[in-house]
Amino acid sequence: MKPTIRVTIWNEYRHETTKPNVQELYPQGMHGAIAAGLIGDFAIRTATLEEPEHGLSEVVLAETDVLIWWGHVAHKEVSDAIVDRVASRVLQGMGLIALHSSHYAKVFRKLMGTSCSLLYRDEGEKERLWVTAPSHPIAEGIPPYFELAHEEMYGEFFDIPSPDEVVFTSWFEGGNVFRSGCCFHRGQGKIFYFRPGHELYPTYHDTNVLRVISNAVRWAAPVQREPLRFGKSVPALEPIRAMYK
Ligand code: ZN
């Protein structure tokens, strides 16, 4: 039996505390809505920017299998030391799920190595997400496409390295398209970028969105094996006869 997956949901938690319309949509914060909506054998904790060490102490990260990240207006307020700490945990195997405007989160850009820039427009248009990798575990239980009645538009070109898999591709009412569900491997860690989730819309109450994030948690969870070893002077497994001097 697979162990319970330990999930930490991190949110800058700024719009919900400053904008009444966002507070109304997410009275417990977006992290609270996601925590309430995830389906699976998960042990969930949440963390926010204003907490000491942004709620991401060494201990918390050591006890986190998958970190979910939502940031927008406060990317610059995230300390570089914490960014380095999170990135190194990802390289050691912790999964990372970067949501929506977290395409610009310091930790996501650091792990991608590109600008992660894109086009955007917020007119509350319809988004249709097509499954473009139907055999992928993150697409489990998701119909061929699903729609969000109102979302912010993100459009190509999205300046990321070519993803290892593109599980969802979005079409927007205004004509743009976007690689909306992108998988990456970095070191021993797995990263999933998932586009929807503008704070002005009830996206994190949507059943399909929550199912995608739940699937992504299972996919991104670390594989249990002994730690990797690197370096030279490795003893030979068999006697080497063909010595060359
Ligand atoms: Zn947004």
PDB file of C-alpha atoms and ligand atoms in Angstrom:
ATOM      1  CA  MET A   1       0.000   0.000   0.000  1.00  0.00           C
ATOM      2  CA  LYS A   2       1.261   3.458  -0.868  1.00  0.00           C
ATOM      3  CA  PRO A   3       1.998   5.783   2.070  1.00  0.00           C
ATOM      4  CA  THR A   4      -0.117   8.844   2.775  1.00  0.00           C
ATOM      5  CA  ILE A   5       1.198  11.746   0.703  1.00  0.00           C
ATOM      6  CA  ARG A   6       2.199  14.777   2.780  1.00  0.00           C
ATOM      7  CA  VAL A   7       1.059  17.925   0.988  1.00  0.00           C
ATOM      8  CA  THR A   8       1.891  21.534   1.847  1.00  0.00           C
ATOM      9  CA  ILE A   9      -0.235  24.185   0.151  1.00  0.00           C
ATOM     10  CA  TRP A  10       1.572  27.518   0.053  1.00  0.00           C
ATOM     11  CA  ASN A  11      -0.260  30.752  -0.733  1.00  0.00           C
ATOM     12  CA  GLU A  12       0.980  34.327  -0.601  1.00  0.00           C
ATOM     13  CA  TYR A  13      -2.541  35.002   0.805  1.00  0.00           C
ATOM     14  CA  ARG A  14      -2.609  38.650  -0.186  1.00  0.00           C
ATOM     15  CA  HIS A  15      -5.659  39.160  -2.455  1.00  0.00           C
ATOM     16  CA  GLU A  16      -7.961  37.340  -0.020  1.00  0.00           C
ATOM     17  CA  THR A  17      -6.917  39.633   2.822  1.00  0.00           C
ATOM     18  CA  THR A  18      -7.123  42.912   0.860  1.00  0.00           C
ATOM     19  CA  LYS A  19      -9.927  42.520  -1.707  1.00  0.00           C
ATOM     20  CA  PRO A  20     -13.493  41.893  -0.431  1.00  0.00           C
ATOM     21  CA  ASN A  21     -14.601  40.248  -3.699  1.00  0.00           C
ATOM     22  CA  VAL A  22     -11.771  37.701  -3.467  1.00  0.00           C
ATOM     23  CA  GLN A  23     -12.471  37.162   0.231  1.00  0.00           C
ATOM     24  CA  GLU A  24     -16.074  36.379  -0.641  1.00  0.00           C
ATOM     25  CA  LEU A  25     -15.006  33.718  -3.152  1.00  0.00           C
ATOM     26  CA  TYR A  26     -12.346  32.282  -0.850  1.00  0.00           C
ATOM     27  CA  PRO A  27     -13.201  32.982   2.802  1.00  0.00           C
ATOM     28  CA  GLN A  28     -10.533  30.465   3.922  1.00  0.00           C
ATOM     29  CA  GLY A  29      -8.088  31.653   1.250  1.00  0.00           C
ATOM     30  CA  MET A  30      -7.345  29.857  -1.996  1.00  0.00           C
ATOM     31  CA  HIS A  31      -5.085  27.505  -0.018  1.00  0.00           C
ATOM     32  CA  GLY A  32      -8.076  26.703   2.199  1.00  0.00           C
ATOM     33  CA  ALA A  33     -10.320  25.978  -0.790  1.00  0.00           C
ATOM     34  CA  ILE A  34      -7.709  23.705  -2.351  1.00  0.00           C
ATOM     35  CA  ALA A  35      -7.091  21.955   0.983  1.00  0.00           C
ATOM     36  CA  ALA A  36     -10.828  21.311   1.343  1.00  0.00           C
ATOM     37  CA  GLY A  37     -11.219  20.118  -2.243  1.00  0.00           C
ATOM     38  CA  LEU A  38      -8.317  17.715  -2.739  1.00  0.00           C
ATOM     39  CA  ILE A  39      -9.396  14.098  -2.955  1.00  0.00           C
ATOM     40  CA  GLY A  40      -6.969  11.362  -1.948  1.00  0.00           C
ATOM     41  CA  ASP A  41      -4.959   9.860   0.878  1.00  0.00           C
ATOM     42  CA  PHE A  42      -3.267  13.124   1.714  1.00  0.00           C
ATOM     43  CA  ALA A  43      -2.022  14.706   4.953  1.00  0.00           C
ATOM     44  CA  ILE A  44      -2.471  18.395   4.178  1.00  0.00           C
ATOM     45  CA  ARG A  45      -0.949  21.440   5.833  1.00  0.00           C
ATOM     46  CA  THR A  46      -0.948  25.027   4.605  1.00  0.00           C
ATOM     47  CA  ALA A  47       1.657  27.790   4.745  1.00  0.00           C
ATOM     48  CA  THR A  48       1.561  31.497   3.895  1.00  0.00           C
ATOM     49  CA  LEU A  49       3.982  34.294   3.122  1.00  0.00           C
ATOM     50  CA  GLU A  50       3.551  36.203   6.400  1.00  0.00           C
ATOM     51  CA  GLU A  51       4.475  33.258   8.609  1.00  0.00           C
ATOM     52  CA  PRO A  52       8.064  32.996   9.898  1.00  0.00           C
ATOM     53  CA  GLU A  53      10.207  31.593   7.065  1.00  0.00           C
ATOM     54  CA  HIS A  54       7.002  31.874   4.962  1.00  0.00           C
ATOM     55  CA  GLY A  55       5.831  28.730   6.762  1.00  0.00           C
ATOM     56  CA  LEU A  56       8.488  26.749   4.897  1.00  0.00           C
ATOM     57  CA  SER A  57      11.023  25.840   7.560  1.00  0.00           C
ATOM     58  CA  GLU A  58      13.566  23.062   7.003  1.00  0.00           C
ATOM     59  CA  VAL A  59      11.353  20.815   9.139  1.00  0.00           C
ATOM     60  CA  VAL A  60       8.178  21.567   7.170  1.00  0.00           C
ATOM     61  CA  LEU A  61       9.920  20.976   3.839  1.00  0.00           C
ATOM     62  CA  ALA A  62      11.539  17.781   5.101  1.00  0.00           C
ATOM     63  CA  GLU A  63       8.035  16.559   5.946  1.00  0.00           C
ATOM     64  CA  THR A  64       6.565  17.629   2.583  1.00  0.00           C
ATOM     65  CA  ASP A  65       6.215  15.200  -0.329  1.00  0.00           C
ATOM     66  CA  VAL A  66       4.452  17.654  -2.627  1.00  0.00           C
ATOM     67  CA  LEU A  67       4.377  21.451  -2.380  1.00  0.00           C
ATOM     68  CA  ILE A  68       1.573  23.390  -4.080  1.00  0.00           C
ATOM     69  CA  TRP A  69       2.367  27.067  -4.768  1.00  0.00           C
ATOM     70  CA  TRP A  70       0.138  30.081  -5.469  1.00  0.00           C
ATOM     71  CA  GLY A  71       1.741  33.509  -5.747  1.00  0.00           C
ATOM     72  CA  HIS A  72       1.063  36.686  -7.687  1.00  0.00           C
ATOM     73  CA  VAL A  73       1.662  40.203  -6.332  1.00  0.00           C
ATOM     74  CA  ALA A  74       4.251  39.255  -3.708  1.00  0.00           C
ATOM     75  CA  HIS A  75       6.750  37.139  -5.657  1.00  0.00           C
ATOM     76  CA  LYS A  76       9.491  39.640  -4.787  1.00  0.00           C
ATOM     77  CA  GLU A  77       8.734  39.352  -1.057  1.00  0.00           C
ATOM     78  CA  VAL A  78       9.674  35.680  -1.009  1.00  0.00           C
ATOM     79  CA  SER A  79      13.155  35.414   0.445  1.00  0.00           C
ATOM     80  CA  ASP A  80      15.873  34.056  -1.804  1.00  0.00           C
ATOM     81  CA  ALA A  81      17.067  31.760   0.987  1.00  0.00           C
ATOM     82  CA  ILE A  82      13.643  30.094   1.102  1.00  0.00           C
ATOM     83  CA  VAL A  83      13.555  29.875  -2.702  1.00  0.00           C
ATOM     84  CA  ASP A  84      16.923  28.086  -2.661  1.00  0.00           C
ATOM     85  CA  ARG A  85      15.688  25.779   0.094  1.00  0.00           C
ATOM     86  CA  VAL A  86      12.542  24.845  -1.857  1.00  0.00           C
ATOM     87  CA  ALA A  87      14.426  24.390  -5.138  1.00  0.00           C
ATOM     88  CA  SER A  88      16.978  22.107  -3.532  1.00  0.00           C
ATOM     89  CA  ARG A  89      14.196  19.992  -1.981  1.00  0.00           C
ATOM     90  CA  VAL A  90      12.676  19.645  -5.463  1.00  0.00           C
ATOM     91  CA  LEU A  91      16.019  18.414  -6.826  1.00  0.00           C
ATOM     92  CA  GLN A  92      16.050  15.882  -3.965  1.00  0.00           C
ATOM     93  CA  GLY A  93      12.614  14.590  -4.954  1.00  0.00           C
ATOM     94  CA  MET A  94       9.879  16.807  -3.506  1.00  0.00           C
ATOM     95  CA  GLY A  95       7.092  17.406  -6.026  1.00  0.00           C
ATOM     96  CA  LEU A  96       6.131  20.987  -6.926  1.00  0.00           C
ATOM     97  CA  ILE A  97       2.813  22.116  -8.366  1.00  0.00           C
ATOM     98  CA  ALA A  98       2.929  25.723  -9.559  1.00  0.00           C
ATOM     99  CA  LEU A  99      -0.518  27.244 -10.017  1.00  0.00           C
ATOM    100  CA  HIS A 100      -1.585  30.065 -12.330  1.00  0.00           C
ATOM    101  CA  SER A 101       0.427  33.278 -11.707  1.00  0.00           C
ATOM    102  CA  SER A 102       3.125  31.191 -10.047  1.00  0.00           C
ATOM    103  CA  HIS A 103       4.630  30.974 -13.524  1.00  0.00           C
ATOM    104  CA  TYR A 104       6.479  34.059 -12.264  1.00  0.00           C
ATOM    105  CA  ALA A 105       7.285  32.680  -8.817  1.00  0.00           C
ATOM    106  CA  LYS A 106      11.011  32.902  -8.115  1.00  0.00           C
ATOM    107  CA  VAL A 107      11.270  29.192  -7.407  1.00  0.00           C
ATOM    108  CA  PHE A 108       9.503  28.196 -10.638  1.00  0.00           C
ATOM    109  CA  ARG A 109      11.677  30.503 -12.761  1.00  0.00           C
ATOM    110  CA  LYS A 110      14.810  29.235 -11.021  1.00  0.00           C
ATOM    111  CA  LEU A 111      13.899  25.633 -11.796  1.00  0.00           C
ATOM    112  CA  MET A 112      12.944  26.464 -15.406  1.00  0.00           C
ATOM    113  CA  GLY A 113      15.869  28.740 -16.245  1.00  0.00           C
ATOM    114  CA  THR A 114      13.824  30.876 -18.673  1.00  0.00           C
ATOM    115  CA  SER A 115      11.776  34.068 -18.264  1.00  0.00           C
ATOM    116  CA  CYS A 116       8.451  32.152 -17.960  1.00  0.00           C
ATOM    117  CA  SER A 117       6.752  35.192 -19.546  1.00  0.00           C
ATOM    118  CA  LEU A 118       3.447  34.946 -21.378  1.00  0.00           C
ATOM    119  CA  LEU A 119       0.585  37.030 -22.779  1.00  0.00           C
ATOM    120  CA  TYR A 120      -2.409  37.795 -20.564  1.00  0.00           C
ATOM    121  CA  ARG A 121      -5.786  39.518 -20.657  1.00  0.00           C
ATOM    122  CA  ASP A 122      -8.368  39.617 -17.893  1.00  0.00           C
ATOM    123  CA  GLU A 123     -11.832  40.013 -19.356  1.00  0.00           C
ATOM    124  CA  GLY A 124     -13.380  36.978 -17.696  1.00  0.00           C
ATOM    125  CA  GLU A 125     -13.601  35.006 -20.930  1.00  0.00           C
ATOM    126  CA  LYS A 126     -14.382  31.318 -21.326  1.00  0.00           C
ATOM    127  CA  GLU A 127     -11.493  28.841 -21.142  1.00  0.00           C
ATOM    128  CA  ARG A 128     -11.690  25.353 -22.632  1.00  0.00           C
ATOM    129  CA  LEU A 129      -8.980  22.935 -21.493  1.00  0.00           C
ATOM    130  CA  TRP A 130      -8.311  20.032 -23.850  1.00  0.00           C
ATOM    131  CA  VAL A 131      -6.600  16.867 -22.644  1.00  0.00           C
ATOM    132  CA  THR A 132      -3.553  16.499 -24.880  1.00  0.00           C
ATOM    133  CA  ALA A 133      -1.960  13.514 -23.088  1.00  0.00           C
ATOM    134  CA  PRO A 134      -4.885  11.136 -22.403  1.00  0.00           C
ATOM    135  CA  SER A 135      -2.711   8.326 -21.015  1.00  0.00           C
ATOM    136  CA  HIS A 136      -1.074  10.602 -18.457  1.00  0.00           C
ATOM    137  CA  PRO A 137      -2.012   9.953 -14.777  1.00  0.00           C
ATOM    138  CA  ILE A 138      -2.830  13.649 -14.293  1.00  0.00           C
ATOM    139  CA  ALA A 139      -5.625  13.251 -16.878  1.00  0.00           C
ATOM    140  CA  GLU A 140      -7.261  10.362 -14.992  1.00  0.00           C
ATOM    141  CA  GLY A 141     -11.029  10.807 -14.770  1.00  0.00           C
ATOM    142  CA  ILE A 142     -10.972  14.042 -16.775  1.00  0.00           C
ATOM    143  CA  PRO A 143     -13.258  14.226 -19.841  1.00  0.00           C
ATOM    144  CA  PRO A 144     -11.756  15.009 -23.283  1.00  0.00           C
ATOM    145  CA  TYR A 145     -12.171  18.682 -22.416  1.00  0.00           C
ATOM    146  CA  PHE A 146     -13.678  20.811 -19.686  1.00  0.00           C
ATOM    147  CA  GLU A 147     -14.606  24.462 -19.501  1.00  0.00           C
ATOM    148  CA  LEU A 148     -14.315  27.296 -17.024  1.00  0.00           C
ATOM    149  CA  ALA A 149     -16.976  29.924 -17.708  1.00  0.00           C
ATOM    150  CA  HIS A 150     -14.800  32.832 -16.629  1.00  0.00           C
ATOM    151  CA  GLU A 151     -11.032  33.027 -16.413  1.00  0.00           C
ATOM    152  CA  GLU A 152      -8.112  35.284 -17.077  1.00  0.00           C
ATOM    153  CA  MET A 153      -6.506  34.496 -20.438  1.00  0.00           C
ATOM    154  CA  TYR A 154      -2.896  33.349 -20.643  1.00  0.00           C
ATOM    155  CA  GLY A 155      -1.587  33.107 -24.201  1.00  0.00           C
ATOM    156  CA  GLU A 156       1.370  31.719 -26.105  1.00  0.00           C
ATOM    157  CA  PHE A 157       4.162  32.161 -26.458  1.00  0.00           C
ATOM    158  CA  PHE A 158       4.832  30.872 -22.935  1.00  0.00           C
ATOM    159  CA  ASP A 159       8.597  31.147 -22.455  1.00  0.00           C
ATOM    160  CA  ILE A 160       9.309  27.847 -20.698  1.00  0.00           C
ATOM    161  CA  PRO A 161      11.700  25.047 -21.649  1.00  0.00           C
ATOM    162  CA  SER A 162       9.918  22.407 -23.755  1.00  0.00           C
ATOM    163  CA  PRO A 163       7.856  20.453 -21.201  1.00  0.00           C
ATOM    164  CA  ASP A 164       8.366  16.699 -20.852  1.00  0.00           C
ATOM    165  CA  GLU A 165       4.597  16.318 -21.316  1.00  0.00           C
ATOM    166  CA  VAL A 166       1.770  18.737 -22.054  1.00  0.00           C
ATOM    167  CA  VAL A 167      -1.303  17.260 -20.370  1.00  0.00           C
ATOM    168  CA  PHE A 168      -3.679  20.159 -21.097  1.00  0.00           C
ATOM    169  CA  THR A 169      -3.884  22.791 -23.803  1.00  0.00           C
ATOM    170  CA  SER A 170      -6.268  25.710 -23.336  1.00  0.00           C
ATOM    171  CA  TRP A 171      -8.360  27.563 -25.878  1.00  0.00           C
ATOM    172  CA  PHE A 172      -9.797  30.936 -24.928  1.00  0.00           C
ATOM    173  CA  GLU A 173     -12.863  32.713 -26.194  1.00  0.00           C
ATOM    174  CA  GLY A 174     -10.713  35.561 -27.472  1.00  0.00           C
ATOM    175  CA  GLY A 175      -8.744  33.232 -29.762  1.00  0.00           C
ATOM    176  CA  ASN A 176      -5.522  32.550 -27.834  1.00  0.00           C
ATOM    177  CA  VAL A 177      -4.151  29.134 -26.938  1.00  0.00           C
ATOM    178  CA  PHE A 178      -1.848  28.066 -24.092  1.00  0.00           C
ATOM    179  CA  ARG A 179       0.025  25.010 -22.804  1.00  0.00           C
ATOM    180  CA  SER A 180      -1.953  24.793 -19.565  1.00  0.00           C
ATOM    181  CA  GLY A 181      -0.715  21.626 -17.910  1.00  0.00           C
ATOM    182  CA  CYS A 182       3.025  21.095 -18.244  1.00  0.00           C
ATOM    183  CA  CYS A 183       5.205  18.394 -16.668  1.00  0.00           C
ATOM    184  CA  PHE A 184       8.907  18.751 -15.979  1.00  0.00           C
ATOM    185  CA  HIS A 185      11.548  16.634 -14.271  1.00  0.00           C
ATOM    186  CA  ARG A 186      14.357  18.360 -12.391  1.00  0.00           C
ATOM    187  CA  GLY A 187      16.873  16.208 -10.511  1.00  0.00           C
ATOM    188  CA  GLN A 188      14.777  13.602  -8.690  1.00  0.00           C
ATOM    189  CA  GLY A 189      11.791  15.959  -8.478  1.00  0.00           C
ATOM    190  CA  LYS A 190       8.697  16.334 -10.606  1.00  0.00           C
ATOM    191  CA  ILE A 191       7.089  19.674 -11.393  1.00  0.00           C
ATOM    192  CA  PHE A 192       3.613  20.335 -12.748  1.00  0.00           C
ATOM    193  CA  TYR A 193       2.544  23.769 -13.905  1.00  0.00           C
ATOM    194  CA  PHE A 194      -1.255  24.196 -14.031  1.00  0.00           C
ATOM    195  CA  ARG A 195      -2.626  27.400 -15.505  1.00  0.00           C
ATOM    196  CA  PRO A 196      -6.153  28.099 -14.152  1.00  0.00           C
ATOM    197  CA  GLY A 197      -6.728  29.973 -10.916  1.00  0.00           C
ATOM    198  CA  HIS A 198      -7.110  33.730 -11.275  1.00  0.00           C
ATOM    199  CA  GLU A 199      -8.188  35.053  -7.883  1.00  0.00           C
ATOM    200  CA  LEU A 200     -11.337  36.802  -9.170  1.00  0.00           C
ATOM    201  CA  TYR A 201     -13.039  33.580 -10.306  1.00  0.00           C
ATOM    202  CA  PRO A 202     -14.272  30.483  -8.425  1.00  0.00           C
ATOM    203  CA  THR A 203     -11.780  28.227 -10.234  1.00  0.00           C
ATOM    204  CA  TYR A 204     -10.596  26.403  -7.095  1.00  0.00           C
ATOM    205  CA  HIS A 205     -14.163  25.312  -6.401  1.00  0.00           C
ATOM    206  CA  ASP A 206     -14.373  23.581  -9.810  1.00  0.00           C
ATOM    207  CA  THR A 207     -14.537  19.784  -9.604  1.00  0.00           C
ATOM    208  CA  ASN A 208     -12.325  19.154 -12.642  1.00  0.00           C
ATOM    209  CA  VAL A 209      -9.691  21.639 -11.486  1.00  0.00           C
ATOM    210  CA  LEU A 210      -9.562  20.016  -8.037  1.00  0.00           C
ATOM    211  CA  ARG A 211      -9.361  16.570  -9.612  1.00  0.00           C
ATOM    212  CA  VAL A 212      -6.441  17.654 -11.800  1.00  0.00           C
ATOM    213  CA  ILE A 213      -4.581  19.051  -8.785  1.00  0.00           C
ATOM    214  CA  SER A 214      -5.302  15.858  -6.785  1.00  0.00           C
ATOM    215  CA  ASN A 215      -3.998  13.725  -9.671  1.00  0.00           C
ATOM    216  CA  ALA A 216      -0.955  15.972  -9.948  1.00  0.00           C
ATOM    217  CA  VAL A 217      -0.174  15.488  -6.248  1.00  0.00           C
ATOM    218  CA  ARG A 218      -0.143  11.693  -6.732  1.00  0.00           C
ATOM    219  CA  TRP A 219       1.997  12.009  -9.881  1.00  0.00           C
ATOM    220  CA  ALA A 220       4.489  14.431  -8.301  1.00  0.00           C
ATOM    221  CA  ALA A 221       4.942  12.491  -5.054  1.00  0.00           C
ATOM    222  CA  PRO A 222       8.485  11.181  -4.622  1.00  0.00           C
ATOM    223  CA  VAL A 223       9.359   7.631  -5.607  1.00  0.00           C
ATOM    224  CA  GLN A 224      10.591   5.772  -2.519  1.00  0.00           C
ATOM    225  CA  ARG A 225      14.121   4.480  -3.052  1.00  0.00           C
ATOM    226  CA  GLU A 226      17.532   4.744  -1.446  1.00  0.00           C
ATOM    227  CA  PRO A 227      19.280   8.113  -1.884  1.00  0.00           C
ATOM    228  CA  LEU A 228      21.245   8.572  -5.094  1.00  0.00           C
ATOM    229  CA  ARG A 229      25.012   8.574  -4.863  1.00  0.00           C
ATOM    230  CA  PHE A 230      27.316  10.525  -7.110  1.00  0.00           C
ATOM    231  CA  GLY A 231      31.082  10.731  -7.504  1.00  0.00           C
ATOM    232  CA  LYS A 232      33.986   8.668  -8.728  1.00  0.00           C
ATOM    233  CA  SER A 233      36.243   5.952  -7.284  1.00  0.00           C
ATOM    234  CA  VAL A 234      33.308   3.547  -7.439  1.00  0.00           C
ATOM    235  CA  PRO A 235      34.355   0.001  -6.592  1.00  0.00           C
ATOM    236  CA  ALA A 236      33.960  -2.390  -9.515  1.00  0.00           C
ATOM    237  CA  LEU A 237      31.190  -4.974  -9.175  1.00  0.00           C
ATOM    238  CA  GLU A 238      33.235  -7.653 -10.976  1.00  0.00           C
ATOM    239  CA  PRO A 239      37.006  -8.094 -11.255  1.00  0.00           C
ATOM    240  CA  ILE A 240      38.232  -6.033 -14.176  1.00  0.00           C
ATOM    241  CA  ARG A 241      40.563  -8.088 -16.354  1.00  0.00           C
ATOM    242  CA  ALA A 242      41.003  -5.762 -19.273  1.00  0.00           C
ATOM    243  CA  MET A 243      43.292  -3.369 -17.424  1.00  0.00           C
ATOM    244  CA  TYR A 244      44.781  -0.760 -19.717  1.00  0.00           C
ATOM    245  CA  LYS A 245      47.892   1.100 -18.601  1.00  0.00           C
TER     246      LYS A 245
HETATM  247 ZN    ZN B   1      -4.279  35.946 -12.564  1.00  0.00          ZN
END
